[in-house]
Amino acid sequence: MQKLISRPLSNLPRPSLSFFLSQFVSKTTYDPSFSPISKPLEPPKLKPKPPDPKPNRNPASPIKSSLPFDFRHSYSESDPSLEPIGFREPKRFSPFGPGRLDREWTGTSAPVRDEVDSSRVEEERVRVLGDPLTEEEVGELVEKYRHSDCARQINLGKNGVTHNMLDDIHNHWKRAEAVRIKCLGVPTLDMDNVCFQLEEKSGGKIIYRHINILILYRGRNYDHKNRPVIPLMLWKPYAPIYPKLVKNVADGLTFEETKEMRNRGLHSPALMKLTRNGVYVNVVARVREAFETEEVIRLDCTHVGTSDCKRIGVKLRDLVPCMPILFKDEQIILWRGKTDREINSNISDANEKSSSI
C-alpha cells in the first residue's frame, strides 16, 4: 500500500481513446461509415391562378386638360409662325403616348380643340394671384429663395421653357410659395421671352430677376388641389426640318461679295468667346454696339456645339437684327446687313442708270 502511495502520478496508466469514445458516444446509435443520404424534400407545387373571366383590354381614357394654349415641347425656343418643310418622324407618334391625350399631335404641337375665352382666362389668373405683394412681402420671399442653396430650384437649360417644366413648377408650389429658376445656355439671350412664357404658361408672376436668376411666385389664392391637369410628355420629339439658315449668296450681295465677307469675318478678331451652357445675357447688346463700327463680326463658340451655334445665330438674327452668313468650326460670322444709307444710295444709282438709258 505504501508503495502505491509513494508512486508518482505521472506513472499512473492513462485511459485510452476507446475509453472516451465509449463514455461519450451512445451505444444505441447506429452510425456506419457509409450511411444512406436522405432524399431532399420537393417544394410544394403551386396551383396556377385561373385567368380573369373578363380581362380589361380597353386602354385608359385619354387625359383632358383645360389649359388654354397649344402643347409644345418648348415654348420659348420654338416659333409657332414658322412652318417646317418636313418631319423626321411620322405625325402619328405623339410624345404623350398613344391614346393618352384628347388632342391630336401635328408634328410640332397639340392644338386646343375648344375656343379659348381670353378674358375669362385673364380673370382666373388675376383671381389666383390676388392682391399685389407689398415691398416687405417681396423682400421676404426674395431673401428666402434667391440663394444658391435653395431647395426649391428648377434648372432651365438649352431647351428653354419646356412642357414638363410646368408640372415641376406646380409640384414645387404645393409646399412653397415661390420657386427659384436658374437659366443657362441659349435661352439667356432673350430673358424677356423666358419671363413672358413662364408667366403666361404657369399663371404665376416673376417677382425677382437678376441676370439669369428668376423667382416665380404662385399667387395668394393658389390652391394645389385645383391645379390644372398637365399631361406629361413621355419623350422628346424629334425636331422638324426647317428651311436652310445660311444661304449660298446672302440677300443684297453677290456671290463674290458674300465670299469676301466670309473671309473677312474668319480672319477678324473674335468679339466674344462663348462657353457651353453659359450666360449670354449681354451678347445682344455687345453685338449691336460692335455693328456701329464694324460690318462683319465673329463669335468664338469653341466647345459650345454645332446645334447650339445655330440656335445662337437664329436668335441673334431676330434680336439684333443681323444676318448670319457662315457657321464653320464652331465660329459664327455675322453681317449687319445694308444700312439705310447704302440702300438709298443703291436706289439712286439704279435710277441714274435707268434715266441715262
Coordinates of C-alpha atoms in Angstrom, one line a residue:
M1 CA 0.0 0.0 0.0
Q2 CA 2.8 2.4 0.9
K3 CA 4.5 1.6 -2.5
L4 CA 1.3 2.5 -4.3
I5 CA 1.0 5.8 -2.5
S6 CA 4.7 6.7 -2.9
R7 CA 4.4 6.1 -6.8
P8 CA 4.3 9.4 -8.6
L9 CA 1.1 10.4 -10.5
S10 CA 3.0 10.5 -13.8
N11 CA 3.4 6.8 -13.7
L12 CA -0.3 6.1 -13.5
P13 CA -1.8 4.3 -16.5
R14 CA -3.5 6.8 -19.0
P15 CA -7.0 6.0 -20.3
S16 CA -7.1 5.1 -24.0
L17 CA -9.1 6.8 -26.8
S18 CA -11.6 4.0 -26.9
F19 CA -12.5 4.6 -23.2
F20 CA -13.5 8.2 -24.0
L21 CA -15.5 7.2 -27.1
S22 CA -17.3 4.6 -25.1
Q23 CA -18.3 7.2 -22.5
F24 CA -19.5 10.0 -24.7
V25 CA -20.9 8.1 -27.7
S26 CA -24.2 6.3 -27.1
K27 CA -24.1 2.6 -27.7
T28 CA -27.7 2.6 -29.1
T29 CA -26.9 5.0 -32.1
Y30 CA -26.2 3.3 -35.4
D31 CA -23.8 5.4 -37.5
P32 CA -21.9 3.3 -40.0
S33 CA -19.2 4.9 -42.1
F34 CA -21.4 5.0 -45.2
S35 CA -24.9 5.9 -44.2
P36 CA -27.6 6.4 -46.8
I37 CA -28.4 10.0 -47.8
S38 CA -31.9 11.2 -47.2
K39 CA -33.8 12.5 -50.2
P40 CA -34.4 16.2 -50.3
L41 CA -37.9 17.4 -49.8
E42 CA -39.6 18.5 -53.0
P43 CA -41.1 22.1 -52.9
P44 CA -44.9 22.1 -52.9
K45 CA -46.4 22.6 -56.3
L46 CA -48.2 25.9 -56.7
K47 CA -51.5 25.8 -58.4
P48 CA -51.8 28.2 -61.3
K49 CA -54.2 31.1 -60.9
P50 CA -57.2 30.9 -63.0
P51 CA -57.3 33.7 -65.7
D52 CA -59.7 36.6 -65.2
P53 CA -63.1 35.8 -66.6
K54 CA -63.3 39.3 -68.4
P55 CA -59.8 40.8 -68.9
N56 CA -59.9 44.6 -69.3
R57 CA -58.2 45.1 -72.6
N58 CA -59.6 48.6 -73.3
P59 CA -56.9 51.4 -72.8
A60 CA -57.4 54.1 -70.3
S61 CA -59.5 57.1 -71.3
P62 CA -57.5 60.0 -72.7
I63 CA -56.5 62.8 -70.4
K64 CA -58.4 66.1 -70.8
S65 CA -56.7 69.3 -69.9
S66 CA -58.2 72.7 -69.6
L67 CA -55.0 74.7 -70.3
P68 CA -55.8 77.3 -72.9
F69 CA -52.8 77.0 -75.1
D70 CA -51.2 74.6 -77.6
F71 CA -48.9 72.0 -76.1
R72 CA -45.3 72.2 -77.4
H73 CA -42.1 70.6 -76.3
S74 CA -40.5 74.1 -75.8
Y75 CA -42.5 77.3 -75.6
S76 CA -39.6 79.7 -75.5
E77 CA -37.3 78.1 -78.2
S78 CA -39.9 77.5 -80.9
D79 CA -41.7 79.9 -83.2
P80 CA -45.3 78.9 -84.0
S81 CA -45.4 81.2 -87.0
L82 CA -42.6 79.3 -88.7
E83 CA -43.8 76.3 -90.7
P84 CA -41.5 73.3 -91.1
I85 CA -40.8 71.8 -94.5
G86 CA -40.5 68.3 -93.3
F87 CA -40.6 65.9 -90.3
R88 CA -38.1 63.4 -89.0
E89 CA -40.8 61.1 -87.6
P90 CA -44.4 60.4 -88.5
K91 CA -47.0 62.6 -87.0
R92 CA -48.9 59.7 -85.6
F93 CA -46.1 59.2 -83.0
S94 CA -47.4 61.5 -80.3
P95 CA -44.8 62.2 -77.5
F96 CA -47.7 62.0 -75.0
G97 CA -48.2 58.3 -75.8
P98 CA -50.8 56.5 -77.9
G99 CA -54.3 57.4 -76.8
R100 CA -53.2 59.3 -73.6
L101 CA -54.3 62.8 -74.8
D102 CA -57.6 64.1 -76.2
R103 CA -55.6 66.4 -78.6
E104 CA -54.1 65.5 -81.9
W105 CA -50.4 65.8 -82.4
T106 CA -49.5 67.7 -85.6
G107 CA -45.7 67.0 -85.5
T108 CA -44.9 70.3 -83.7
S109 CA -47.8 70.9 -81.2
A110 CA -51.1 69.6 -79.9
P111 CA -53.6 72.4 -80.6
V112 CA -56.5 73.3 -78.4
R113 CA -59.8 71.8 -79.6
D114 CA -62.3 74.3 -78.0
E115 CA -62.3 78.0 -78.4
V116 CA -60.4 79.9 -75.7
D117 CA -62.0 82.8 -74.0
S118 CA -59.0 85.1 -73.3
S119 CA -61.0 87.4 -71.0
R120 CA -62.1 84.5 -68.8
V121 CA -58.6 83.2 -68.6
E122 CA -57.2 86.5 -67.6
E123 CA -59.9 86.9 -64.9
E124 CA -59.0 83.5 -63.4
R125 CA -55.3 84.4 -63.4
V126 CA -56.0 87.7 -61.6
R127 CA -58.1 85.8 -59.0
V128 CA -55.4 83.3 -58.3
L129 CA -52.7 86.0 -57.9
G130 CA -54.9 88.1 -55.6
D131 CA -53.8 91.4 -54.2
P132 CA -50.3 92.6 -55.2
L133 CA -47.5 91.8 -52.8
T134 CA -46.1 94.6 -50.6
E135 CA -42.4 95.5 -50.7
E136 CA -41.9 93.8 -47.4
E137 CA -43.5 90.6 -48.6
V138 CA -41.5 90.7 -51.8
G139 CA -38.3 91.2 -49.8
E140 CA -39.0 88.3 -47.5
L141 CA -39.7 85.9 -50.5
V142 CA -36.6 87.1 -52.3
E143 CA -34.4 86.7 -49.3
K144 CA -35.8 83.2 -48.8
Y145 CA -35.4 81.9 -52.4
R146 CA -32.7 83.8 -54.1
H147 CA -29.7 82.0 -52.6
S148 CA -27.9 79.2 -54.4
D149 CA -28.6 76.6 -51.7
C150 CA -32.4 77.0 -52.1
A151 CA -34.1 73.6 -52.2
R152 CA -36.9 74.9 -54.4
Q153 CA -35.0 75.3 -57.6
I154 CA -35.5 74.4 -61.3
N155 CA -32.7 74.5 -63.8
L156 CA -33.7 75.9 -67.2
G157 CA -31.3 74.7 -70.0
K158 CA -30.9 74.9 -73.7
N159 CA -34.4 73.6 -74.3
G160 CA -35.9 76.7 -72.6
V161 CA -39.4 76.6 -71.0
T162 CA -40.4 73.0 -71.7
H163 CA -43.9 71.5 -71.3
N164 CA -42.9 69.1 -68.5
M165 CA -41.3 72.0 -66.6
L166 CA -44.8 73.4 -65.9
D167 CA -45.6 70.2 -63.9
D168 CA -42.4 70.7 -61.9
I169 CA -43.3 74.2 -61.1
H170 CA -46.7 73.2 -59.8
N171 CA -45.1 70.4 -57.7
H172 CA -42.9 72.9 -56.0
W173 CA -45.8 75.3 -55.5
K174 CA -47.5 72.6 -53.5
R175 CA -45.2 73.2 -50.5
A176 CA -43.6 76.6 -51.3
E177 CA -44.9 80.0 -52.2
A178 CA -42.3 80.6 -54.9
V179 CA -39.7 78.7 -56.9
R180 CA -36.2 79.7 -58.0
I181 CA -35.4 79.2 -61.7
K182 CA -31.7 79.3 -62.8
C183 CA -31.4 79.9 -66.6
L184 CA -28.3 78.7 -68.6
G185 CA -27.5 78.4 -72.2
V186 CA -29.1 79.7 -75.4
P187 CA -32.4 80.9 -73.7
T188 CA -30.5 83.5 -71.8
L189 CA -30.0 85.5 -75.0
D190 CA -33.7 86.6 -74.6
M191 CA -34.6 86.7 -71.0
D192 CA -37.7 88.8 -71.7
N193 CA -39.2 86.0 -73.7
V194 CA -38.4 83.4 -70.9
C195 CA -40.1 85.6 -68.3
F196 CA -43.1 86.1 -70.6
Q197 CA -43.5 82.4 -71.3
L198 CA -43.2 81.4 -67.6
E199 CA -45.8 83.8 -66.5
E200 CA -48.3 83.0 -69.3
K201 CA -48.0 79.2 -69.2
S202 CA -47.8 78.7 -65.4
G203 CA -50.1 81.6 -64.3
G204 CA -47.5 82.9 -61.8
K205 CA -45.7 86.2 -61.6
I206 CA -41.9 87.0 -61.7
I207 CA -41.1 88.9 -58.5
Y208 CA -37.3 88.9 -58.9
R209 CA -34.9 88.9 -61.8
H210 CA -31.2 89.2 -61.6
I211 CA -29.1 88.3 -64.6
N212 CA -30.1 84.7 -65.1
I213 CA -31.9 84.1 -61.8
L214 CA -35.7 84.3 -61.6
I215 CA -38.2 83.8 -58.7
L216 CA -41.7 82.8 -59.8
Y217 CA -44.5 83.5 -57.3
R218 CA -47.6 81.3 -57.3
G219 CA -50.2 83.8 -56.0
R220 CA -52.1 84.5 -52.8
N221 CA -55.2 82.4 -53.7
Y222 CA -53.3 79.4 -55.2
D223 CA -54.8 76.0 -54.4
H224 CA -52.8 73.0 -55.3
K225 CA -56.0 70.8 -55.3
N226 CA -57.4 72.9 -58.1
R227 CA -54.2 73.0 -60.2
P228 CA -54.6 72.4 -63.9
V229 CA -54.1 69.0 -65.4
I230 CA -50.8 68.8 -67.2
P231 CA -50.3 65.6 -69.2
L232 CA -46.6 64.7 -69.4
M233 CA -44.5 64.1 -72.5
L234 CA -43.0 60.7 -72.4
W235 CA -40.1 61.5 -74.7
K236 CA -38.6 64.5 -76.5
P237 CA -40.0 64.7 -80.1
Y238 CA -37.6 64.9 -83.0
A239 CA -37.1 68.5 -84.2
P240 CA -38.7 69.1 -87.5
I241 CA -36.9 70.2 -90.6
Y242 CA -36.8 74.0 -91.3
P243 CA -35.5 76.0 -94.3
K244 CA -31.8 76.4 -94.6
L245 CA -30.5 79.1 -92.2
V246 CA -27.4 80.3 -94.3
K247 CA -27.9 80.8 -98.0
N248 CA -25.1 80.4 -100.5
V249 CA -25.5 84.0 -101.5
A250 CA -26.6 86.5 -98.8
D251 CA -29.5 88.7 -99.6
G252 CA -28.3 92.0 -101.1
L253 CA -24.9 90.7 -102.0
T254 CA -23.3 89.0 -105.0
F255 CA -21.5 85.7 -104.7
E256 CA -18.1 87.4 -104.7
E257 CA -19.1 89.9 -102.1
T258 CA -20.5 87.1 -99.9
K259 CA -17.3 85.1 -100.2
E260 CA -15.3 88.2 -99.3
M261 CA -17.4 88.9 -96.3
R262 CA -16.9 85.4 -95.0
N263 CA -13.2 85.6 -95.4
R264 CA -13.1 88.9 -93.6
G265 CA -15.1 87.5 -90.8
L266 CA -12.9 84.4 -90.3
H267 CA -9.7 86.5 -90.2
S268 CA -11.1 89.2 -87.9
P269 CA -10.5 89.1 -84.1
A270 CA -13.3 87.4 -82.1
L271 CA -15.7 89.8 -80.5
M272 CA -16.6 87.4 -77.7
K273 CA -15.8 83.8 -76.7
L274 CA -18.9 81.9 -75.6
T275 CA -18.8 78.9 -73.3
R276 CA -21.1 75.8 -73.2
N277 CA -24.2 76.4 -71.1
G278 CA -23.0 79.8 -70.2
V279 CA -24.9 83.1 -69.5
Y280 CA -25.4 85.1 -72.7
V281 CA -27.4 88.0 -71.2
N282 CA -25.1 90.7 -72.6
V283 CA -24.3 89.2 -76.0
V284 CA -27.1 91.0 -77.9
A285 CA -26.0 94.4 -76.6
R286 CA -22.4 93.7 -77.4
V287 CA -23.2 92.7 -81.0
R288 CA -25.3 95.8 -81.5
E289 CA -22.5 98.0 -80.2
A290 CA -19.9 96.4 -82.4
F291 CA -22.1 96.8 -85.5
E292 CA -21.9 100.6 -85.1
T293 CA -18.3 100.5 -86.2
E294 CA -17.8 97.1 -87.8
E295 CA -19.6 95.5 -90.8
V296 CA -18.7 91.9 -90.0
I297 CA -18.0 90.3 -86.6
R298 CA -17.0 86.8 -85.4
L299 CA -18.2 85.0 -82.3
D300 CA -15.9 82.2 -81.0
C301 CA -18.1 79.3 -79.9
T302 CA -15.5 76.6 -79.3
H303 CA -16.8 73.6 -77.3
V304 CA -20.4 75.1 -77.5
G305 CA -21.6 72.6 -80.0
T306 CA -22.9 72.8 -83.6
S307 CA -26.6 72.7 -82.7
D308 CA -26.2 75.5 -80.1
C309 CA -24.2 77.6 -82.5
K310 CA -27.1 77.5 -85.0
R311 CA -29.6 78.4 -82.2
I312 CA -27.5 81.3 -81.2
G313 CA -27.3 82.5 -84.8
V314 CA -31.1 82.3 -85.2
K315 CA -31.8 84.3 -82.0
L316 CA -29.2 87.0 -82.9
R317 CA -30.7 87.3 -86.4
D318 CA -34.1 88.2 -84.8
L319 CA -32.9 90.2 -81.8
V320 CA -30.0 92.4 -83.2
P321 CA -31.1 92.2 -86.1
C322 CA -28.4 90.9 -88.3
M323 CA -27.6 88.1 -90.9
P324 CA -25.6 85.0 -90.1
I325 CA -23.5 84.2 -93.2
L326 CA -21.3 81.4 -92.0
F327 CA -21.1 78.6 -89.4
K328 CA -17.7 76.9 -89.6
D329 CA -15.5 75.2 -87.0
E330 CA -17.8 76.4 -84.2
Q331 CA -17.4 80.0 -85.4
I332 CA -20.3 82.3 -86.1
I333 CA -19.8 85.1 -88.7
L334 CA -22.5 87.8 -88.6
W335 CA -23.1 90.5 -91.1
R336 CA -25.0 93.6 -90.1
G337 CA -26.7 94.0 -93.5
K338 CA -27.0 97.0 -95.5
T339 CA -27.8 100.3 -93.7
D340 CA -30.5 102.7 -94.8
R341 CA -27.8 105.0 -96.4
E342 CA -26.4 102.2 -98.5
I343 CA -29.9 101.1 -99.6
N344 CA -30.8 104.7 -100.6
S345 CA -27.5 105.2 -102.5
N346 CA -28.1 101.9 -104.4
I347 CA -31.6 103.0 -105.3
S348 CA -30.4 106.4 -106.5
D349 CA -27.6 104.8 -108.6
A350 CA -30.1 102.5 -110.2
N351 CA -32.4 105.5 -111.0
E352 CA -29.5 107.4 -112.6
K353 CA -28.6 104.4 -114.7
S354 CA -32.2 104.0 -115.9
S355 CA -32.5 107.7 -116.7
S356 CA -29.3 107.7 -118.7
I357 CA -30.5 104.8 -120.8

